[in-house]
Short mmCIF file of N, CA and C in Angstrom, two decimals:
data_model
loop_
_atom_site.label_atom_id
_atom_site.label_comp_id
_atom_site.label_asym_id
_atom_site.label_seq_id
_atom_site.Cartn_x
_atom_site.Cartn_y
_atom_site.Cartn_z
N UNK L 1 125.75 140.76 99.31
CA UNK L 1 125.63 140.47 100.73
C UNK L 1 124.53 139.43 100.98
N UNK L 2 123.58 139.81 100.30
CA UNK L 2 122.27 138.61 100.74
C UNK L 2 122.72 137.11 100.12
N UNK L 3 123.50 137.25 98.83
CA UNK L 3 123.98 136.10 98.44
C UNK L 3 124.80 135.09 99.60
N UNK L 4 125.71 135.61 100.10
CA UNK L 4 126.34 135.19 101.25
C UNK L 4 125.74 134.98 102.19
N UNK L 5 124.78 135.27 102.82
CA UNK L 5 123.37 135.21 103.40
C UNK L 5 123.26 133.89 103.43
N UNK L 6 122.62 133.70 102.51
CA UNK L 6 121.39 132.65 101.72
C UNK L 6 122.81 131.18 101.38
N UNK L 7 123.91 131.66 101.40
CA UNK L 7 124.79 130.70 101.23
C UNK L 7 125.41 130.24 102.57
N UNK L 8 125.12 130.87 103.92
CA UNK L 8 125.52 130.79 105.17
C UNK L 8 124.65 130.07 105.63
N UNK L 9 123.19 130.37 105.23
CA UNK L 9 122.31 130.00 105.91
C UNK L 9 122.05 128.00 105.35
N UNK L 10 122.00 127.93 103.99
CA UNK L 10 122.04 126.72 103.24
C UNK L 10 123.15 126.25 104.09
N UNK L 11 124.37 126.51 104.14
CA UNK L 11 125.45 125.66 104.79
C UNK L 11 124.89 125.61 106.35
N UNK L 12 124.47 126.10 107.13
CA UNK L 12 123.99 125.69 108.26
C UNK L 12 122.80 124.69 108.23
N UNK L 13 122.21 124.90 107.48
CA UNK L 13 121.03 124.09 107.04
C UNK L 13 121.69 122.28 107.12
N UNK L 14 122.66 122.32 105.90
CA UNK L 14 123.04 121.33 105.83
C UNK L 14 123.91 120.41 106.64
N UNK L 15 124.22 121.19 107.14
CA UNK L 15 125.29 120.89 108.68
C UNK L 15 124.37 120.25 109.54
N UNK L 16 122.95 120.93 110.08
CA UNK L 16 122.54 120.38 110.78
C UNK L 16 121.36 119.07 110.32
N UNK L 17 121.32 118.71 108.70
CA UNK L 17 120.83 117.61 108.50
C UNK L 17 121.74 116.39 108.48
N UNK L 18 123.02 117.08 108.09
CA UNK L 18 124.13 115.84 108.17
C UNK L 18 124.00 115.32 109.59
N UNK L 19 124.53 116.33 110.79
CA UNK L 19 124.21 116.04 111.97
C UNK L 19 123.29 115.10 112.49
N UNK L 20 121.96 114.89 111.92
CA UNK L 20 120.90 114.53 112.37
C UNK L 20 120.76 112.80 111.35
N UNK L 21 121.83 111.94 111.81
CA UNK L 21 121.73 111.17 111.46
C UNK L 21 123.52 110.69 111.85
N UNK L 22 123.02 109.41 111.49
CA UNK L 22 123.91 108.02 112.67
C UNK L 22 124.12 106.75 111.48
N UNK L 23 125.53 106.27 111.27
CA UNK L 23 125.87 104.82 110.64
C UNK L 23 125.50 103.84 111.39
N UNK L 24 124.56 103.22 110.69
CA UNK L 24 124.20 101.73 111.94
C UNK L 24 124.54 100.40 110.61
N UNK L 25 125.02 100.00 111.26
CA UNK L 25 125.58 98.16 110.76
C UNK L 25 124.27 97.67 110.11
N UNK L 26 124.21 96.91 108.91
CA UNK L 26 122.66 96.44 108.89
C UNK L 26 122.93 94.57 109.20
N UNK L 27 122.73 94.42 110.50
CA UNK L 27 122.84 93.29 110.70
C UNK L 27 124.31 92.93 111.27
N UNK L 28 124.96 91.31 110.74
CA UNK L 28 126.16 91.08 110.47
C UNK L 28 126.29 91.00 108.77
N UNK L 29 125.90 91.59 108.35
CA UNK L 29 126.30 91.23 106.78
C UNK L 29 127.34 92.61 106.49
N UNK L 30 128.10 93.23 106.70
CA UNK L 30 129.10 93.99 107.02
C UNK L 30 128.67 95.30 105.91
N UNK L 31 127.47 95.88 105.83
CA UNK L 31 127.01 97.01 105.00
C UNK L 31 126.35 97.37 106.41
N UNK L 32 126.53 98.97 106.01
CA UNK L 32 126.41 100.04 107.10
C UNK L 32 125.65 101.12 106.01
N UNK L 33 124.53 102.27 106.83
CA UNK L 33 123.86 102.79 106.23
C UNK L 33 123.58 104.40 106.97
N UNK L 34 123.88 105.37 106.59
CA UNK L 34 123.41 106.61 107.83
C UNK L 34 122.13 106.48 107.90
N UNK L 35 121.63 106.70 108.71
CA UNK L 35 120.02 106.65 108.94
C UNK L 35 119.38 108.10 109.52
N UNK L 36 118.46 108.40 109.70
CA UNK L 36 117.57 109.57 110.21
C UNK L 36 116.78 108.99 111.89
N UNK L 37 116.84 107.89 111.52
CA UNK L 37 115.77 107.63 112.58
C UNK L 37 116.91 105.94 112.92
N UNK L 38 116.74 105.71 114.47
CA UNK L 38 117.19 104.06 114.51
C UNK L 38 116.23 103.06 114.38
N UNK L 39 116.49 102.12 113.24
CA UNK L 39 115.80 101.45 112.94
C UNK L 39 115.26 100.19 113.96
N UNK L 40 116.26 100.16 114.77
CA UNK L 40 116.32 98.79 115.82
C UNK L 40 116.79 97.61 115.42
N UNK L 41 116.45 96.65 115.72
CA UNK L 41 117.25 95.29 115.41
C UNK L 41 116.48 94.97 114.44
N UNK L 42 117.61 94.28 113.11
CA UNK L 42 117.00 93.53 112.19
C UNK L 42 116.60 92.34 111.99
N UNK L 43 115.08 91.98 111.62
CA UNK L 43 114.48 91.12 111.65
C UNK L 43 114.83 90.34 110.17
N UNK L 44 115.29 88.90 110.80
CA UNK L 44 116.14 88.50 109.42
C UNK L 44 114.62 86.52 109.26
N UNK L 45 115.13 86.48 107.93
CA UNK L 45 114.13 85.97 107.37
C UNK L 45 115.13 84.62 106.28
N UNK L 46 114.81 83.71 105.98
CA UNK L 46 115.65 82.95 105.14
C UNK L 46 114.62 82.65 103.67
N UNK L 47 115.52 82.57 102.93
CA UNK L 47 114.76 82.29 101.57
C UNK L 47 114.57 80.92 101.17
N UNK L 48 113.99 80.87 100.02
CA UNK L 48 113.88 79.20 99.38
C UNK L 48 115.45 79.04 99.25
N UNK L 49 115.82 79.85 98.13
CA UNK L 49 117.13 79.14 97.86
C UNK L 49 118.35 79.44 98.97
N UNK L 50 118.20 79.70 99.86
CA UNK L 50 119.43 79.60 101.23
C UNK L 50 119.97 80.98 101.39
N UNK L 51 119.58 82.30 100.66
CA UNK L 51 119.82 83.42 100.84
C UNK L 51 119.31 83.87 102.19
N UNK L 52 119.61 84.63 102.80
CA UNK L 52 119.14 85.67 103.97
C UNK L 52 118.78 86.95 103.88
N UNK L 53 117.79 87.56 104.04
CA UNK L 53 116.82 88.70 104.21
C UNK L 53 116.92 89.25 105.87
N UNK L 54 117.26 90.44 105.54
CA UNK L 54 117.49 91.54 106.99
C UNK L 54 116.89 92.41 106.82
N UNK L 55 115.64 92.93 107.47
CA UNK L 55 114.98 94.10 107.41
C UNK L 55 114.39 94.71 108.41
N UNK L 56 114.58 96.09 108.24
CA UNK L 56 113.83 97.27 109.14
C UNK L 56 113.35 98.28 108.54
N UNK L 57 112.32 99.10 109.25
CA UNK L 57 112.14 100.53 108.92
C UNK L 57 112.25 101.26 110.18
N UNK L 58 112.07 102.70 109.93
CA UNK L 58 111.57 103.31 111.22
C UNK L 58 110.37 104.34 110.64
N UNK L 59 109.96 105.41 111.45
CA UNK L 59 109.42 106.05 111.10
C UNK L 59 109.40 107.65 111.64
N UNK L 60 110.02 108.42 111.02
CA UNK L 60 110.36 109.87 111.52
C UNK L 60 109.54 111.20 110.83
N UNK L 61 108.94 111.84 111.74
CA UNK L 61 108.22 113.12 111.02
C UNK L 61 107.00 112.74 109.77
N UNK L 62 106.48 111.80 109.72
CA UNK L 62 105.94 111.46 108.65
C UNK L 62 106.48 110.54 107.73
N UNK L 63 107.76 110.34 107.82
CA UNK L 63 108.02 109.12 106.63
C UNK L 63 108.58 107.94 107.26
N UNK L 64 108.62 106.91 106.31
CA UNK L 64 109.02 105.83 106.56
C UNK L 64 110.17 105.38 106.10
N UNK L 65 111.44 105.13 106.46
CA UNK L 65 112.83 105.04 105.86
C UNK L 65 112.70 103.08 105.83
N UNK L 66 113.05 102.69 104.86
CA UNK L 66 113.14 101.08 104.98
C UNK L 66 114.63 100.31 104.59
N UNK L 67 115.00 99.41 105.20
CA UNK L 67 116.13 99.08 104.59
C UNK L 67 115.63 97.27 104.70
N UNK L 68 116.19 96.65 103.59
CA UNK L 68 116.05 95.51 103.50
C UNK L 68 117.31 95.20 102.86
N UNK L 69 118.13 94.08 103.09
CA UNK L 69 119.30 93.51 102.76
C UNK L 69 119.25 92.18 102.67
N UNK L 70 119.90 91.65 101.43
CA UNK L 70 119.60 89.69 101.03
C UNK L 70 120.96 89.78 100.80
N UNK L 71 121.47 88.83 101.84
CA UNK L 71 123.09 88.30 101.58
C UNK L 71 122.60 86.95 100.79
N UNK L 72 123.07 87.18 99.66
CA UNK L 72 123.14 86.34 98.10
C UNK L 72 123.41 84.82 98.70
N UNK L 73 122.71 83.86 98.56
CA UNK L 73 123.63 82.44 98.62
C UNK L 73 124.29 81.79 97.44
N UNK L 74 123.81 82.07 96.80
CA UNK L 74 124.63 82.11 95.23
C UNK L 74 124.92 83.63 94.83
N UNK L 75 125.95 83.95 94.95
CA UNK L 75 126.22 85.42 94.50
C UNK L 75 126.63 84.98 92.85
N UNK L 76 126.31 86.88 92.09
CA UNK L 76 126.28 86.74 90.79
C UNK L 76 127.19 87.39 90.67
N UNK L 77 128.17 87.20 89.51
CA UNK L 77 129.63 87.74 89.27
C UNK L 77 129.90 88.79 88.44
N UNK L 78 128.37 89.13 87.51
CA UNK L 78 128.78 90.28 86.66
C UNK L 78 127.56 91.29 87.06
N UNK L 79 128.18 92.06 87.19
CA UNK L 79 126.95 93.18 87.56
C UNK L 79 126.01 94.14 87.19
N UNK L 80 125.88 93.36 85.93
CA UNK L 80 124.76 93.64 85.16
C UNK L 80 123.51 92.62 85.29
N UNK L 81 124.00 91.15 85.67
CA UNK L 81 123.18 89.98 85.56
C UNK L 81 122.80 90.77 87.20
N UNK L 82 123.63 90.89 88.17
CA UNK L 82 123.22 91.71 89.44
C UNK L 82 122.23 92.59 89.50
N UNK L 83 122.51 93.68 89.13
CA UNK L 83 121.53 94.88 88.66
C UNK L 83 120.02 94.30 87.76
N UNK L 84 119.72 93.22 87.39
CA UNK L 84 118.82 92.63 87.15
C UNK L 84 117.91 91.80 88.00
N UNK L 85 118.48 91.24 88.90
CA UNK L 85 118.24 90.50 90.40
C UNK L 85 117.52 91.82 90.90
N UNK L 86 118.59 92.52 91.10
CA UNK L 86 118.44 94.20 92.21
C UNK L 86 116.61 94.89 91.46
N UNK L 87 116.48 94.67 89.98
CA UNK L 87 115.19 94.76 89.55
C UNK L 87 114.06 93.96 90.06
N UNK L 88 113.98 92.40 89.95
CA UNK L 88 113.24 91.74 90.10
C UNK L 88 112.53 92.16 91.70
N UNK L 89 113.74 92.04 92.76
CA UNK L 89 113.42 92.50 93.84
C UNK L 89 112.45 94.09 94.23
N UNK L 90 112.86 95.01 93.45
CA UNK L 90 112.22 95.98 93.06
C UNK L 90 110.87 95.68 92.51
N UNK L 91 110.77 94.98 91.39
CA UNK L 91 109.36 95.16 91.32
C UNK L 91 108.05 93.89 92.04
N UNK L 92 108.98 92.96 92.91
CA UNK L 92 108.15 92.40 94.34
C UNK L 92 107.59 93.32 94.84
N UNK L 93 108.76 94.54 95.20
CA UNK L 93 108.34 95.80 96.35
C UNK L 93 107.11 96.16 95.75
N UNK L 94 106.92 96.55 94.23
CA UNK L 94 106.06 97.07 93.74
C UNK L 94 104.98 96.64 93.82
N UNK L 95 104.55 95.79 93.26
CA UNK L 95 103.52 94.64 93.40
C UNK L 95 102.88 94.57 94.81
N UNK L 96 103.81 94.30 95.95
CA UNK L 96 103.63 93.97 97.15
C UNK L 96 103.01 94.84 98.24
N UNK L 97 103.52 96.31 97.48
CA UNK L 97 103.13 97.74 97.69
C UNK L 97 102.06 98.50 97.68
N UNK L 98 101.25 97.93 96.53
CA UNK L 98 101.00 98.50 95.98
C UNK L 98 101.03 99.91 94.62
N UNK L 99 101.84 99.72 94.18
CA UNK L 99 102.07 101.09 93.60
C UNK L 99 100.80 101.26 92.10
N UNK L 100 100.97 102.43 91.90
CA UNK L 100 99.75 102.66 90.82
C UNK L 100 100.95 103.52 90.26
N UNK L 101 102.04 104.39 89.85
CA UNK L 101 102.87 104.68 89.16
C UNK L 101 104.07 104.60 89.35
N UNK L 102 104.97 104.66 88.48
CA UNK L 102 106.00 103.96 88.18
C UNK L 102 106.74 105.60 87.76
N UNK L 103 108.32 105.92 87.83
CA UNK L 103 108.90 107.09 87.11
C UNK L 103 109.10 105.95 85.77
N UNK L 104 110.05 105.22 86.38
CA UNK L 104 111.13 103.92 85.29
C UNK L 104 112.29 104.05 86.15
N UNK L 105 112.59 102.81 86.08
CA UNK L 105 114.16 102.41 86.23
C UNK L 105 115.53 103.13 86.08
N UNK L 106 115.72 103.20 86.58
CA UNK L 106 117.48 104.45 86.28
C UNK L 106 118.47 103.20 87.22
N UNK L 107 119.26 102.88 85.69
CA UNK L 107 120.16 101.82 85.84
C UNK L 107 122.03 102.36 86.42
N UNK L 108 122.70 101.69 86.64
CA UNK L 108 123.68 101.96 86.27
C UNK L 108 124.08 102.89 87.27
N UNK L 109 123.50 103.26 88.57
CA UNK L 109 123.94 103.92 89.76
C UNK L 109 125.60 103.66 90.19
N UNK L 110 126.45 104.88 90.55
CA UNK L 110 127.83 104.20 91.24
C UNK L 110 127.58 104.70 92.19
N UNK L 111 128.34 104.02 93.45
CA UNK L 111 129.31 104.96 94.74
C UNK L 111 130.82 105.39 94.23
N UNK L 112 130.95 106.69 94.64
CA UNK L 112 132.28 107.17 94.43
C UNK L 112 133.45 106.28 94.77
N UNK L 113 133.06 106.14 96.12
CA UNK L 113 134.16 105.12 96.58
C UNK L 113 134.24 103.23 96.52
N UNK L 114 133.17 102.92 95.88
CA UNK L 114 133.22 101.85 96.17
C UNK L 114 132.63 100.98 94.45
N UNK L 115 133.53 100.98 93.43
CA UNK L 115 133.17 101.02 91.99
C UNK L 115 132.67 99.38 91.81
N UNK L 116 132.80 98.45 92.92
CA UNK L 116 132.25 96.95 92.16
C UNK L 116 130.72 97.04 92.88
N UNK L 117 130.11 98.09 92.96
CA UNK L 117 129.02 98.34 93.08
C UNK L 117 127.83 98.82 92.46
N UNK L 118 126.37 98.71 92.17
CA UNK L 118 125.83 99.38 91.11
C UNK L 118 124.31 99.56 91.69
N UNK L 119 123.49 100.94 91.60
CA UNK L 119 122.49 100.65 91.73
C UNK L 119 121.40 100.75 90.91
N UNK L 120 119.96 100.69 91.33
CA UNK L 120 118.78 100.86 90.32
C UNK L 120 118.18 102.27 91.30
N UNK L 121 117.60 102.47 90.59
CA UNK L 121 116.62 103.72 91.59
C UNK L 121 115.46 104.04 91.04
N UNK L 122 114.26 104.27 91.43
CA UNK L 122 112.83 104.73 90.96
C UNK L 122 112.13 105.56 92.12
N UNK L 123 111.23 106.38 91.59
CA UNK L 123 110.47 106.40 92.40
C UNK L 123 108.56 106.05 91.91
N UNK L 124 107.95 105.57 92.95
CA UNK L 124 106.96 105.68 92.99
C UNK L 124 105.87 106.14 93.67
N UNK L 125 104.05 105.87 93.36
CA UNK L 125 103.28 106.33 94.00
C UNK L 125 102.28 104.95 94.38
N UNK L 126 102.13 105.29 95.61
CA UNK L 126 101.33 104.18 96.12
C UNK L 126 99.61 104.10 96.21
N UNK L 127 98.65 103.28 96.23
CA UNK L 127 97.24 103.07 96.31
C UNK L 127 96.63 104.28 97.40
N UNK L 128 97.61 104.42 98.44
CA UNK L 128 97.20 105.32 99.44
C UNK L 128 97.82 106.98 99.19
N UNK L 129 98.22 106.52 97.93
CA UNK L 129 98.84 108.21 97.70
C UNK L 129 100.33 108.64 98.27
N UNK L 130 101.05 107.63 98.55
CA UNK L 130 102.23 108.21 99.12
C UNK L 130 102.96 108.19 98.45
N UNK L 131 104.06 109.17 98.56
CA UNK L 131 105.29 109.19 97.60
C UNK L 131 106.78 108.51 98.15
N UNK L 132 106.86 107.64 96.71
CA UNK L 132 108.13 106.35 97.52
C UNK L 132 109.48 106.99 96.74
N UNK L 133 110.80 106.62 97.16
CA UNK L 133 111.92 106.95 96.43
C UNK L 133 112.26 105.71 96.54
N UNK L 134 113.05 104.84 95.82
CA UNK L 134 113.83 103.26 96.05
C UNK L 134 114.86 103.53 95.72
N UNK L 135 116.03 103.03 95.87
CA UNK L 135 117.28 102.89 95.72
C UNK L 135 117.90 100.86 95.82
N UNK L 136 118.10 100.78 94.57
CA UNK L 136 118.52 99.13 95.26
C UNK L 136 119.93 99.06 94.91
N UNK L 137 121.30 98.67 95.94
CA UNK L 137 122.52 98.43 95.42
C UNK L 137 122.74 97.14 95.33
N UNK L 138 124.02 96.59 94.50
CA UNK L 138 124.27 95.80 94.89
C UNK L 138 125.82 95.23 94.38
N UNK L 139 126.35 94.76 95.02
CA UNK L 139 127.82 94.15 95.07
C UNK L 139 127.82 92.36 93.65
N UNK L 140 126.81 91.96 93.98
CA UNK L 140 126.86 90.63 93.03
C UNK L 140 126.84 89.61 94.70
N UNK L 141 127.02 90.13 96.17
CA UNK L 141 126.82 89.07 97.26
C UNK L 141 125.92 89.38 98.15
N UNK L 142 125.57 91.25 97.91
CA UNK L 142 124.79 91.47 98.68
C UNK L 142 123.83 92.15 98.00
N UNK L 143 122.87 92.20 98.16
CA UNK L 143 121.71 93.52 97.47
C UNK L 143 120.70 94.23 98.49
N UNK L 144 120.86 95.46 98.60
CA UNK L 144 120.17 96.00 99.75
C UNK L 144 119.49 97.29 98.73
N UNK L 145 118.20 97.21 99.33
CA UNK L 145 117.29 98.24 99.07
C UNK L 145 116.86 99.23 100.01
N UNK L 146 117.28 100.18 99.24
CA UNK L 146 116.70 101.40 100.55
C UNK L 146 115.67 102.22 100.35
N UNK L 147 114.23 102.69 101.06
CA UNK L 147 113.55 103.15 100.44
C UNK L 147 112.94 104.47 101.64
N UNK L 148 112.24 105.18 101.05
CA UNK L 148 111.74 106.39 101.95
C UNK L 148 110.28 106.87 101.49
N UNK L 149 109.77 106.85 101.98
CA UNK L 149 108.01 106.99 101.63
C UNK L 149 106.90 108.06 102.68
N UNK L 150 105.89 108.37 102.15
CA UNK L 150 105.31 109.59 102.95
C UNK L 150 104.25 110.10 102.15
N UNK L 151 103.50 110.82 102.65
CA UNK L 151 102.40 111.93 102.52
C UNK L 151 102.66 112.40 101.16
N UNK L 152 103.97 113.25 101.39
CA UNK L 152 104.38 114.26 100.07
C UNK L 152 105.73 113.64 100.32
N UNK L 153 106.41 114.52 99.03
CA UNK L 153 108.08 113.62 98.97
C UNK L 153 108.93 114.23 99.65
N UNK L 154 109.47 113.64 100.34
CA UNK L 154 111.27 114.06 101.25
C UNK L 154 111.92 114.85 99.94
N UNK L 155 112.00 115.88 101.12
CA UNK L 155 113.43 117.02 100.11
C UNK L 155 114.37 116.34 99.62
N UNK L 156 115.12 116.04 98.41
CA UNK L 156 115.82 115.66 97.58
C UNK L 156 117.24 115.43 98.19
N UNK L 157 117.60 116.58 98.47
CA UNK L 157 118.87 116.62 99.29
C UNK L 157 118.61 115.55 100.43
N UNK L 158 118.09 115.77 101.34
CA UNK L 158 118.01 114.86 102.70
C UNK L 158 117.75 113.48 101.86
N UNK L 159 116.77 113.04 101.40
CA UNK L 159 116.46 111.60 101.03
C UNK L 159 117.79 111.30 100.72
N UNK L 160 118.23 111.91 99.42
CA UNK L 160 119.93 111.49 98.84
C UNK L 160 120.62 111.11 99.96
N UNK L 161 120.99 111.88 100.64
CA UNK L 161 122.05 111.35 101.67
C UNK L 161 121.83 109.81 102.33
N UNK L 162 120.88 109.18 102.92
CA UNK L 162 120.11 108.29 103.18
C UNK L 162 120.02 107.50 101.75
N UNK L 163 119.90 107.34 100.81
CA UNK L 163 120.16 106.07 99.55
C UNK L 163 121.50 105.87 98.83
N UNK L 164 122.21 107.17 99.48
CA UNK L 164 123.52 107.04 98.52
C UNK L 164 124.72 106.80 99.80
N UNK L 165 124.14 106.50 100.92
CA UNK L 165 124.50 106.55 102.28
C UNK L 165 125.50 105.13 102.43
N UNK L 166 124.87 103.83 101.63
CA UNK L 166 125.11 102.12 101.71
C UNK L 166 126.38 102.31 101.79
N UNK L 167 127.21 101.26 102.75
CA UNK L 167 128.65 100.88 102.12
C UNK L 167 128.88 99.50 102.33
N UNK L 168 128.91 98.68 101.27
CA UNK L 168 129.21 97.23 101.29
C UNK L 168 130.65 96.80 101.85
N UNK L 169 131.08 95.99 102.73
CA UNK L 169 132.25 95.56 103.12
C UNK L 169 133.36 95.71 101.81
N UNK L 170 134.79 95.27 102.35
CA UNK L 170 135.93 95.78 101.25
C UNK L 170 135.75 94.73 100.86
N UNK L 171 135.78 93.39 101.43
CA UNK L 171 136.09 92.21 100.73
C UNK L 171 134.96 91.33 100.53
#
């Protein structure tokens, strides 16, 4: 009986974290993301080489959810040379961040539904002590990084939903 309990109660639990979050468009670059918090309009940025940069955060209960997206101007065709890009960008964040530890790299991320896709994921710790999760996907046209940061770390379950959330356009 308490098992069923504790399994009623988890499924309500989760019901109402799914609930508590919204698909917002990131930009016009046709990737959409559930979010926790609305980020507002994205502040877009151009690169040296003719790429475009779209970014927001918000900030809910203590953490900071970030999404940053670079529609590729030269997109890369194999997605491993991709997933290498999707690094470099990662460890800007790092650098830029500050971080003082590193887990490592975990390559080779899929979406169920969407297989010409791949991500990187880490987490780290920052100068001020906060705990970061990263997630970077990417298609080979688009690469978007999603990240969540705070005090102490976001429950596993909730963060997941929110990095594994991305969906890159069909075409």
């Amino acid at each position: 009986m308490l098992r069923y309990l504790l399994a009623f109660i988890g499924s309500v639990f989760l019901i109402s974290v799914a609930g508590a979050q919204t698909r917002v468009a990131i930009a016009e670059t046709g990737c959409s993301v559930e979010v926790f918090c609305f980020p507002g309009r994205f502040d877009q940025y151009p690169m040296e080489d003719g790429s475009k940069v779209f970014a927001d955060d918000c900030v809910k209960d203590g953490y900071t959810w970030g999404i940053l997206c670079i529609e590729l101007a030269h997109p890369i065709n194999n997605l491993a040379a991709a997933q290498d890009s999707a690094i470099s960008v990662l460890d800007f964040m790092r650098l830029d961040n500050g971080m003082v530890t590193s887990k490592g790299y975990e390559r080779d991320k899929e979406l169920p539904l969407q297989k010409n896709v791949r991500g990187v994921s880490d987490r780290w710790t920052d100068d001020a002590g906060e705990q970061w999760k990263v997630m970077a996907w990417t298609n080979g046209k688009l690469l978007v990084v999603l990240s969540v940061h705070g005090k102490k770390e976001v429950e596993a379950r909730v963060v997941n939903v929110f990095l594994d959330s991305i969906r890159f356009p069909e075409k």
